[in-house]
PDB file of C-alpha atoms in Angstrom:
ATOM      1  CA  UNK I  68     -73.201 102.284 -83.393  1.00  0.00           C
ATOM      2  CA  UNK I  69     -75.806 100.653 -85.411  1.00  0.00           C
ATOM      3  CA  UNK I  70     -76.267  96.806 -84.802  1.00  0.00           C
ATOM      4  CA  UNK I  71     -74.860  94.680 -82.821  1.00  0.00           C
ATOM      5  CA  UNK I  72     -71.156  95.174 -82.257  1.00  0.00           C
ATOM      6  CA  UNK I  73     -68.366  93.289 -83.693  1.00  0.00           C
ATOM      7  CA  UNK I  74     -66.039  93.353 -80.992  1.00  0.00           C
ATOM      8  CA  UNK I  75     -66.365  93.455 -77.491  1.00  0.00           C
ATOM      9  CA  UNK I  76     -64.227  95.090 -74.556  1.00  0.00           C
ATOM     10  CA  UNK I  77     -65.021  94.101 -71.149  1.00  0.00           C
ATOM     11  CA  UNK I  78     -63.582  94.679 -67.818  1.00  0.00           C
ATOM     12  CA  UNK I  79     -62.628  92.650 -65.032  1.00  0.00           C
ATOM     13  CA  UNK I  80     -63.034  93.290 -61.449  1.00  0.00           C
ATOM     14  CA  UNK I  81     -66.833  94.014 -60.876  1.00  0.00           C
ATOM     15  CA  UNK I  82     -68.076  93.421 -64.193  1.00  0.00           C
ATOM     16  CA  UNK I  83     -66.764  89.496 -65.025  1.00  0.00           C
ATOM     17  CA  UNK I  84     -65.328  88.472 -62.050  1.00  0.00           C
ATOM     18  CA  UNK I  85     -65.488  89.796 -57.966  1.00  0.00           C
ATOM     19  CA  UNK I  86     -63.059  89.326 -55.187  1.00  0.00           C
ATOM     20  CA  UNK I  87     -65.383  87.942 -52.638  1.00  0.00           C
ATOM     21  CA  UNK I  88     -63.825  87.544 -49.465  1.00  0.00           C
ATOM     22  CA  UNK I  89     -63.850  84.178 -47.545  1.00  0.00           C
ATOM     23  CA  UNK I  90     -64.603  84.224 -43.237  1.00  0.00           C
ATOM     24  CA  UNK I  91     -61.050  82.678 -43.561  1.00  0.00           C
ATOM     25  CA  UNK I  92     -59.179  84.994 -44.514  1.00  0.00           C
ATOM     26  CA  UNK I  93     -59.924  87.589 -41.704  1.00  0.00           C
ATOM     27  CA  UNK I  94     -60.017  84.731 -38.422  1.00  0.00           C
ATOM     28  CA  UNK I  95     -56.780  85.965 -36.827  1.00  0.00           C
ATOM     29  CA  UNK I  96     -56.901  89.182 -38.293  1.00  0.00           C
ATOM     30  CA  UNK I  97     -56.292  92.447 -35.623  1.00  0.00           C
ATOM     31  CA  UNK I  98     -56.368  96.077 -36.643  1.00  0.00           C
ATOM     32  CA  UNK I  99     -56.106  99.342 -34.179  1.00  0.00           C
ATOM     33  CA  UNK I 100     -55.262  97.563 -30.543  1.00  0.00           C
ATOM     34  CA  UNK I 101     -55.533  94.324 -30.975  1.00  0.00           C
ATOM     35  CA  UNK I 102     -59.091  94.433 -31.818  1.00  0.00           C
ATOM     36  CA  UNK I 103     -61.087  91.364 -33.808  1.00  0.00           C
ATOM     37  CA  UNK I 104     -62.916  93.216 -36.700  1.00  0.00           C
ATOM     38  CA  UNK I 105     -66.217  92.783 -37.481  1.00  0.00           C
ATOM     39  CA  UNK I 106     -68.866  92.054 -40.609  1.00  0.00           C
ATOM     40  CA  UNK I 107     -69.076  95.360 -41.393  1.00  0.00           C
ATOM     41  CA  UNK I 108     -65.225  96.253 -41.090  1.00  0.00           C
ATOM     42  CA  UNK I 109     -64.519  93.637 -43.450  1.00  0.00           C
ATOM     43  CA  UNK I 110     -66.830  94.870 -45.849  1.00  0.00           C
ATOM     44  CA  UNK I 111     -65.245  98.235 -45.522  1.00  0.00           C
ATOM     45  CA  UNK I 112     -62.150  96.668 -46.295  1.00  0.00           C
ATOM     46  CA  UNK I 113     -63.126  94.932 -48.689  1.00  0.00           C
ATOM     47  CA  UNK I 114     -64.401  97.658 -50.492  1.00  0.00           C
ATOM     48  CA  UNK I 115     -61.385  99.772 -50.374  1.00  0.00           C
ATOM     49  CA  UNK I 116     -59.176  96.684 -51.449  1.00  0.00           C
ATOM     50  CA  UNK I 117     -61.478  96.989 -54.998  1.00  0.00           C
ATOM     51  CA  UNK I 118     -62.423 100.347 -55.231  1.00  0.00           C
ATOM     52  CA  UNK I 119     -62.065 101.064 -58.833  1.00  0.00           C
ATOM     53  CA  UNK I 120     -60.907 104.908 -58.810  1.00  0.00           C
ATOM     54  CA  UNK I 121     -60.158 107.104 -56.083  1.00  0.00           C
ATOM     55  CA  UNK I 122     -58.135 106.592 -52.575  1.00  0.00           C
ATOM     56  CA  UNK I 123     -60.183 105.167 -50.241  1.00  0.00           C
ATOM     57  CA  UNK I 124     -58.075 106.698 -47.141  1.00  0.00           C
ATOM     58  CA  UNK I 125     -55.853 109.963 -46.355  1.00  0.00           C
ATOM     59  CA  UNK I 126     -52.593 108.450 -47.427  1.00  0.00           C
ATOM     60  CA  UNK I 127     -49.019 110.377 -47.057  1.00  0.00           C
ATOM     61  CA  UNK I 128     -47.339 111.574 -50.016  1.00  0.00           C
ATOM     62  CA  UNK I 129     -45.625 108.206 -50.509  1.00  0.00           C
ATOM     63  CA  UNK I 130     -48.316 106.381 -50.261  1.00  0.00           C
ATOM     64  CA  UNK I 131     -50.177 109.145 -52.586  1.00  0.00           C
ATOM     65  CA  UNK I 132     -47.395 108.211 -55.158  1.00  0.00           C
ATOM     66  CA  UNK I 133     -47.881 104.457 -54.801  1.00  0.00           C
ATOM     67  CA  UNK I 134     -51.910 105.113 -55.347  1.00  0.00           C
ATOM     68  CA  UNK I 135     -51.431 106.924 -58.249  1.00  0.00           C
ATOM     69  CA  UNK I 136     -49.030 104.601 -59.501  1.00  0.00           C
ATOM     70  CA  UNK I 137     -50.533 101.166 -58.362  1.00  0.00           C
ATOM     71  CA  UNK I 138     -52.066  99.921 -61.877  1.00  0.00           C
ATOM     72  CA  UNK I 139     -48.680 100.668 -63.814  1.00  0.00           C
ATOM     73  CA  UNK I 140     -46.320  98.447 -61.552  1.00  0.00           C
ATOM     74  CA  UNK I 141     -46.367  95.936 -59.796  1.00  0.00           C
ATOM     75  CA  UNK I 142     -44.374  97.046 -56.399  1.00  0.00           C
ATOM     76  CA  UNK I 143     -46.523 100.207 -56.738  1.00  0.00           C
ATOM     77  CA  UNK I 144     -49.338  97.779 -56.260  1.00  0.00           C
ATOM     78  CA  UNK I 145     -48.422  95.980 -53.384  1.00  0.00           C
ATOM     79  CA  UNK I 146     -47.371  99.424 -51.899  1.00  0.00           C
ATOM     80  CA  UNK I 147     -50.744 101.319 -52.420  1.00  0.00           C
ATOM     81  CA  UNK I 148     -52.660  98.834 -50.757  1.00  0.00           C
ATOM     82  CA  UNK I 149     -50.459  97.808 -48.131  1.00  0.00           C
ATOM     83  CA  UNK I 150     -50.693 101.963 -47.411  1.00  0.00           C
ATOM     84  CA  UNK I 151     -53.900 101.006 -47.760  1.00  0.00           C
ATOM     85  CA  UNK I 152     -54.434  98.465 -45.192  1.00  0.00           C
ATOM     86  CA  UNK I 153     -52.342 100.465 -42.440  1.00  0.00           C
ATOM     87  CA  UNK I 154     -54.398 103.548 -42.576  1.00  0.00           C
ATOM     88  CA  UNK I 155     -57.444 101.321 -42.410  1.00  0.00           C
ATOM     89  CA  UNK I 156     -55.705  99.567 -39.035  1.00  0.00           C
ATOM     90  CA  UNK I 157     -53.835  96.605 -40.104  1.00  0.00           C
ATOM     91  CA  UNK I 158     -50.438  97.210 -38.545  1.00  0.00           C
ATOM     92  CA  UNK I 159     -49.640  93.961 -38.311  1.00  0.00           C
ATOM     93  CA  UNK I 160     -47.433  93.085 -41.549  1.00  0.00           C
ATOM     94  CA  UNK I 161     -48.285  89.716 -41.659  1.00  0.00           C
ATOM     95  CA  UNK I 162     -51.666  90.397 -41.588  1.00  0.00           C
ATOM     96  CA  UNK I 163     -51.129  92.887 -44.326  1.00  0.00           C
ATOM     97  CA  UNK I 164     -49.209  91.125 -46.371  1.00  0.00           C
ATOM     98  CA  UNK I 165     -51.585  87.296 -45.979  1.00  0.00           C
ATOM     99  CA  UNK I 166     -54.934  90.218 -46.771  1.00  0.00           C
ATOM    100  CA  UNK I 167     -53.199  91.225 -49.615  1.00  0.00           C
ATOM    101  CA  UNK I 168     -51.726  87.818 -51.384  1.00  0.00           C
ATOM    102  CA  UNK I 169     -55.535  86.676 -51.487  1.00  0.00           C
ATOM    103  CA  UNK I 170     -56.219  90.330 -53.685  1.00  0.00           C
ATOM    104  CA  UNK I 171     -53.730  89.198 -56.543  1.00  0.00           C
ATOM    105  CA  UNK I 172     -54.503  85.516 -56.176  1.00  0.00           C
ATOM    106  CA  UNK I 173     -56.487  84.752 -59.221  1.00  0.00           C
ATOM    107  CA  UNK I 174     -58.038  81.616 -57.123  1.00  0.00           C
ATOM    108  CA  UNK I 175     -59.380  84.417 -55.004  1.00  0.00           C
ATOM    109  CA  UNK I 176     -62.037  85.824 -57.455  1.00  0.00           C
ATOM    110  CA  UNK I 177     -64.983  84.669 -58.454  1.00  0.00           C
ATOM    111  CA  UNK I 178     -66.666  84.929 -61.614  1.00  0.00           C
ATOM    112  CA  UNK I 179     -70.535  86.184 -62.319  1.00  0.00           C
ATOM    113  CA  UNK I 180     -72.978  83.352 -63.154  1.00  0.00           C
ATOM    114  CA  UNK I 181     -73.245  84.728 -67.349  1.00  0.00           C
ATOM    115  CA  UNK I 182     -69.766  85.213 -67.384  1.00  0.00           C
ATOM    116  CA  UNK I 183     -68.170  82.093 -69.300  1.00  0.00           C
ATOM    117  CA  UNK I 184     -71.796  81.669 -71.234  1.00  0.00           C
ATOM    118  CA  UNK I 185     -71.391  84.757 -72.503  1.00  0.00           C
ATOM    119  CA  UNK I 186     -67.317  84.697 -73.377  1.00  0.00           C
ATOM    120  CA  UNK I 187     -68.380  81.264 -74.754  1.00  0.00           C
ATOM    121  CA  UNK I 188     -71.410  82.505 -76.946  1.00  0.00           C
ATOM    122  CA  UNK I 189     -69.259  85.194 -77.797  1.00  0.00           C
ATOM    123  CA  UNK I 190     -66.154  83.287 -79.151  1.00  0.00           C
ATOM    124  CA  UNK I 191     -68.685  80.261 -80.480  1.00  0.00           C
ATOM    125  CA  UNK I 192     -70.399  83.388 -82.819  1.00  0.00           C
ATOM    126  CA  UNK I 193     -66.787  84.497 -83.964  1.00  0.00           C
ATOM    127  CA  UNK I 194     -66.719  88.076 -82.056  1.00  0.00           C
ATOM    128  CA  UNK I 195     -63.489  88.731 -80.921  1.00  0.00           C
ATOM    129  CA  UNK I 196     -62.902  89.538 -76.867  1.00  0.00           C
ATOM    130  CA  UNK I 197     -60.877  91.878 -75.040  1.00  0.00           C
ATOM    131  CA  UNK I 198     -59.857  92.047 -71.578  1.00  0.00           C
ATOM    132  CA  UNK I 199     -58.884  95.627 -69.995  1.00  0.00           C
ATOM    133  CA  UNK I 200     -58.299  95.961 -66.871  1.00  0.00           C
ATOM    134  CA  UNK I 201     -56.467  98.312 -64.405  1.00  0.00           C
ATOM    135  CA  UNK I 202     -54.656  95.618 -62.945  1.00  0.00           C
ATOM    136  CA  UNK I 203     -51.271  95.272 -61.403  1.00  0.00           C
ATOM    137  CA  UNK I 204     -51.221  91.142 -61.698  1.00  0.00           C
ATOM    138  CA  UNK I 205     -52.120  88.069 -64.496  1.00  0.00           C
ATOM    139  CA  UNK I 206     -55.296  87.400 -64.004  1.00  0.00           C
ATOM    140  CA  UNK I 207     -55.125  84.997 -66.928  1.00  0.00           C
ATOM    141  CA  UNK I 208     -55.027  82.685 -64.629  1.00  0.00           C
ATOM    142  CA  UNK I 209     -58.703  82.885 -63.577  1.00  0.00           C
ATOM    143  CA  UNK I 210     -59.674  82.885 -67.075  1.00  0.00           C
ATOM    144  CA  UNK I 211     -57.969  79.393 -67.310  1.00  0.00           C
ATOM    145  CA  UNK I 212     -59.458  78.256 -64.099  1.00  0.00           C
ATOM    146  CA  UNK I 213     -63.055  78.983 -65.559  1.00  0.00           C
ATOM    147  CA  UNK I 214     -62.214  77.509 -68.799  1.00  0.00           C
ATOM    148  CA  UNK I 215     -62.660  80.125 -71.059  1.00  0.00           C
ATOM    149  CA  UNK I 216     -59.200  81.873 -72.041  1.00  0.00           C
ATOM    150  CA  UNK I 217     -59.395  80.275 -75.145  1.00  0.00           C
ATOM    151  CA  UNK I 218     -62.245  82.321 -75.908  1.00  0.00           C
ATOM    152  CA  UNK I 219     -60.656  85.933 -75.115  1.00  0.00           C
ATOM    153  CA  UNK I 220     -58.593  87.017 -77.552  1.00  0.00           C
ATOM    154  CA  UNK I 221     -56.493  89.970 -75.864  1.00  0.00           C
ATOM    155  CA  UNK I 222     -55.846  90.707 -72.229  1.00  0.00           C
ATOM    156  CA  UNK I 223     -55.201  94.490 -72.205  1.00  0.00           C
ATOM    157  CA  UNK I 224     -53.417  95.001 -68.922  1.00  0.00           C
ATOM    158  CA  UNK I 225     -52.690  98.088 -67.555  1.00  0.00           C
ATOM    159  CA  UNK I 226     -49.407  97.368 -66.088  1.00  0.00           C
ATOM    160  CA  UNK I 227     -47.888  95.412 -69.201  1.00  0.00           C
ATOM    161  CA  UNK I 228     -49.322  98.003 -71.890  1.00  0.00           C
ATOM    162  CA  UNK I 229     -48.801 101.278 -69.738  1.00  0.00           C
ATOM    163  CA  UNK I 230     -51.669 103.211 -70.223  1.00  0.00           C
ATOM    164  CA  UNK I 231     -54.725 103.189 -67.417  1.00  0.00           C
ATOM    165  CA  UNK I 232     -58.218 103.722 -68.409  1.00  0.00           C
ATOM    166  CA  UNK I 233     -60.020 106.174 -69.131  1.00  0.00           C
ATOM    167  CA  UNK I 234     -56.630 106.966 -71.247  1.00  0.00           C
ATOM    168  CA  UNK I 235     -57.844 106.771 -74.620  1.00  0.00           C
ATOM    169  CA  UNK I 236     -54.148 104.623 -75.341  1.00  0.00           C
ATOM    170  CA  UNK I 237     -55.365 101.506 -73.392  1.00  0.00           C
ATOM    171  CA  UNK I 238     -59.321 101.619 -75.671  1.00  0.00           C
ATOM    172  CA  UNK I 239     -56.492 102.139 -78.598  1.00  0.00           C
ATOM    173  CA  UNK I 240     -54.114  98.598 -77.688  1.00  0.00           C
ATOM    174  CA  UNK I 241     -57.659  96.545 -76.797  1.00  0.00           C
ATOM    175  CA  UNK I 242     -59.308  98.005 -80.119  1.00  0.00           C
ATOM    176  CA  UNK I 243     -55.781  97.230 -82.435  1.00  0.00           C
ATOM    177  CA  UNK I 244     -55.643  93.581 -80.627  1.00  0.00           C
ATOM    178  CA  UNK I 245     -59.230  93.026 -82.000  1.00  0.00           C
ATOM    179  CA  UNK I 246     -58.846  94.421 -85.197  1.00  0.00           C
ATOM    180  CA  UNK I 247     -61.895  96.210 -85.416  1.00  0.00           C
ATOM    181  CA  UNK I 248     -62.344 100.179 -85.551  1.00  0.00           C
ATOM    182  CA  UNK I 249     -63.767 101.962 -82.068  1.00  0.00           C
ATOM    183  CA  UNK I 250     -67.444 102.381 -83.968  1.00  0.00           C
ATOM    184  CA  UNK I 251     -67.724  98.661 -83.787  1.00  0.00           C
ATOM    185  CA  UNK I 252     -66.740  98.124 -80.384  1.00  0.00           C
ATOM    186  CA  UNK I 253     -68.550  97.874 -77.233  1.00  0.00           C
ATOM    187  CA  UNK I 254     -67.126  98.612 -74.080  1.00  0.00           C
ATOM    188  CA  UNK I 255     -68.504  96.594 -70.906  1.00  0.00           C
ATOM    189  CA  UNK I 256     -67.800  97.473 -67.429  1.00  0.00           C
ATOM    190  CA  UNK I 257     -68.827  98.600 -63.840  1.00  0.00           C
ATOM    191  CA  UNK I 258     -67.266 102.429 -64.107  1.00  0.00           C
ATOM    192  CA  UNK I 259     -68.603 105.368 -66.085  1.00  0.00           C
ATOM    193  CA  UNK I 260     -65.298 107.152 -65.458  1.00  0.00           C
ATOM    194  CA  UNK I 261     -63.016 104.576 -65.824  1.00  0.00           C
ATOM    195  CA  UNK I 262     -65.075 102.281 -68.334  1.00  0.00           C
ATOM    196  CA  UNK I 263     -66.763 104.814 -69.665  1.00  0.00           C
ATOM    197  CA  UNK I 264     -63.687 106.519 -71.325  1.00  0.00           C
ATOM    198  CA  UNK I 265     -63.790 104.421 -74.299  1.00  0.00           C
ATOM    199  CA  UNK I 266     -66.775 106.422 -75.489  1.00  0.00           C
ATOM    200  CA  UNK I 267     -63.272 109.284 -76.542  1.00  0.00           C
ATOM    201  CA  UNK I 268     -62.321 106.764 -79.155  1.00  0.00           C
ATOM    202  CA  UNK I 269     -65.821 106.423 -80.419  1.00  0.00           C
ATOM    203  CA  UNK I 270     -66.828 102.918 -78.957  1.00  0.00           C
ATOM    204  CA  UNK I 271     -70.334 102.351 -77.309  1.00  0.00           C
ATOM    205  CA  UNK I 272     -70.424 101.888 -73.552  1.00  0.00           C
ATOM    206  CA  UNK I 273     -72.483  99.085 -71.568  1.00  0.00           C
ATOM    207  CA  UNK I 274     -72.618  99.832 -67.394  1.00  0.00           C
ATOM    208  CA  UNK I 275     -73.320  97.331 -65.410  1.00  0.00           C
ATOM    209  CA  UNK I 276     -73.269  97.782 -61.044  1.00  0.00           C
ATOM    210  CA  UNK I 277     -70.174  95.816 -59.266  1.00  0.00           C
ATOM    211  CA  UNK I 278     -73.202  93.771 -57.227  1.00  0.00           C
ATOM    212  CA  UNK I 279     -72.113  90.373 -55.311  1.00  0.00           C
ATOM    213  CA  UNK I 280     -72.326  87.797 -57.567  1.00  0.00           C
ATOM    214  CA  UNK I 281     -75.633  86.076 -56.083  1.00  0.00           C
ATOM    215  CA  UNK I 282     -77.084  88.934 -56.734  1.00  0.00           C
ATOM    216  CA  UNK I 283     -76.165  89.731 -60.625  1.00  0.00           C
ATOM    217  CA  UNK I 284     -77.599  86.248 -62.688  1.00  0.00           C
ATOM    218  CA  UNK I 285     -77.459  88.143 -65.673  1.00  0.00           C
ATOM    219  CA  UNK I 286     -76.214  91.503 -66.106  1.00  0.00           C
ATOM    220  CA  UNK I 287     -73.681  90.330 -68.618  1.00  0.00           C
ATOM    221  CA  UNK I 288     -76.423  88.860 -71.204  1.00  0.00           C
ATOM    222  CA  UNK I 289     -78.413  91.713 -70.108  1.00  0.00           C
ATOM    223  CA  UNK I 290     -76.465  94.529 -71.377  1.00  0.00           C
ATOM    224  CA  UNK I 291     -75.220  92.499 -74.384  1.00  0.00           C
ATOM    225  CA  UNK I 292     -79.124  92.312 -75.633  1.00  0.00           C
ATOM    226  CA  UNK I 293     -79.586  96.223 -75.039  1.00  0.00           C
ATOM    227  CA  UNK I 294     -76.581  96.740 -77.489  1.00  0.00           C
ATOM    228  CA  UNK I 295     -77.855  94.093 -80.400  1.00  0.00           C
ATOM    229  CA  UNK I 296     -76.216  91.161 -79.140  1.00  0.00           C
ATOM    230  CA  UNK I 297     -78.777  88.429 -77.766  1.00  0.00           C
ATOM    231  CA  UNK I 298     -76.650  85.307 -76.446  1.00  0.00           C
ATOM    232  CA  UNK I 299     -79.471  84.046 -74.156  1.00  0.00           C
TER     233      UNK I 299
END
């Protein structure tokens, strides 16, 4: 691509917003016997409740299913990661089940300090915005919250268009939404294989590394600059 793009694609989960977890959420959780987990065991969990690609576990053949599944429905979701959570230790349904509402809670994720200056700049300079996402929820919501969903102008879903990235079908939806051919494009996001896949279709792709959000000012303006696009 030569100049600055006239679209841009970005993902969600490590790249505009993280699910950072809150003490909260694990003070009466128990996993193996009855056993209080640590900082470190939540992290783990943590990490295996957002790992992008990949099972995190050894999982049965349903839950295999589910896994593979999880992005494309809903119930296949909540089954994955409830698999998930029992092979990790949490037997306890309820505990599995209160763990898992704050995943799919919107409220539950927080966004990276560039992210609504840059959806803002973006939309303020005319450039259209997609969202795509391997997702099995609406996270429109959090877009609301943050006040920008005005400025996105397609949310690419996995689960509501049927495709999962890297297929080249979900690049395809995001780029028609836009209206503007895959040469164009940029794609932004925090996995070469999944993220990376809209390099088949011919767009450009910007990486940037799933950090906690303290630790990622700018990552968002960052990348934009390297491609043409200076917001700051």
């Amino acid at each position: 691509m030569t100049g600055a793009p006239d679209a841009v694609l970005f993902d969600f989960s490590g790249t505009l917003f993280r699910l950072e977890e809150d003490e909260s959420w694990f003070a009466d959780l128990r996993v193996g016997d009855d056993e209080e987990i640590d900082g470190h065991y939540q992290a783990e969990l943590m990490r295996r409740l957002t790992q992008p690609v990949g099972a995190t576990v050894t999982l049965d053949d349903e839950g295999h299913r589910a896994w593979e599944r999880r992005d494309l429905d809903p119930a296949m979701h909540r089954a994955a990661y409830l698999a998930v959570l029992a092979a990790s230790g949490v037997h306890r349904r309820e505990h599995a089940d209160a763990l898992y509402g704050r995943v799919i809670d919107p409220d539950s994720w927080t966004p990276y300090p560039d992210t609504a200056r840059v959806l803002r700049a973006l939309a303020d300079r005319g450039i259209p915005v997609a969202i795509v996402s391997n997702i099995a929820f609406d996270l429109r919501p959090a877009f609301a919250r943050l006040g920008v969903d005005d400025a996105v102008t397609s949310f690419v879903l996995s689960y509501e268009v049927g495709a999962i990235k890297p297929d080249p079908d979900i690049f395809r939806a995001a780029l028609g939404d836009v209206g503007v051919p895959a040469e164009r494009a940029l794609m932004v996001g925090d996995s070469e294989e999944a993220d990376g896949g809209a390099r088949a279709v011919g767009a450009a792709f910007g990486l940037v590394d799933p950090l906690p959000t303290v630790d990622r000012p700018s990552a968002l303006l960052d990348v934009l600059a390297a491609h043409g696009l200076d917001l700051r």
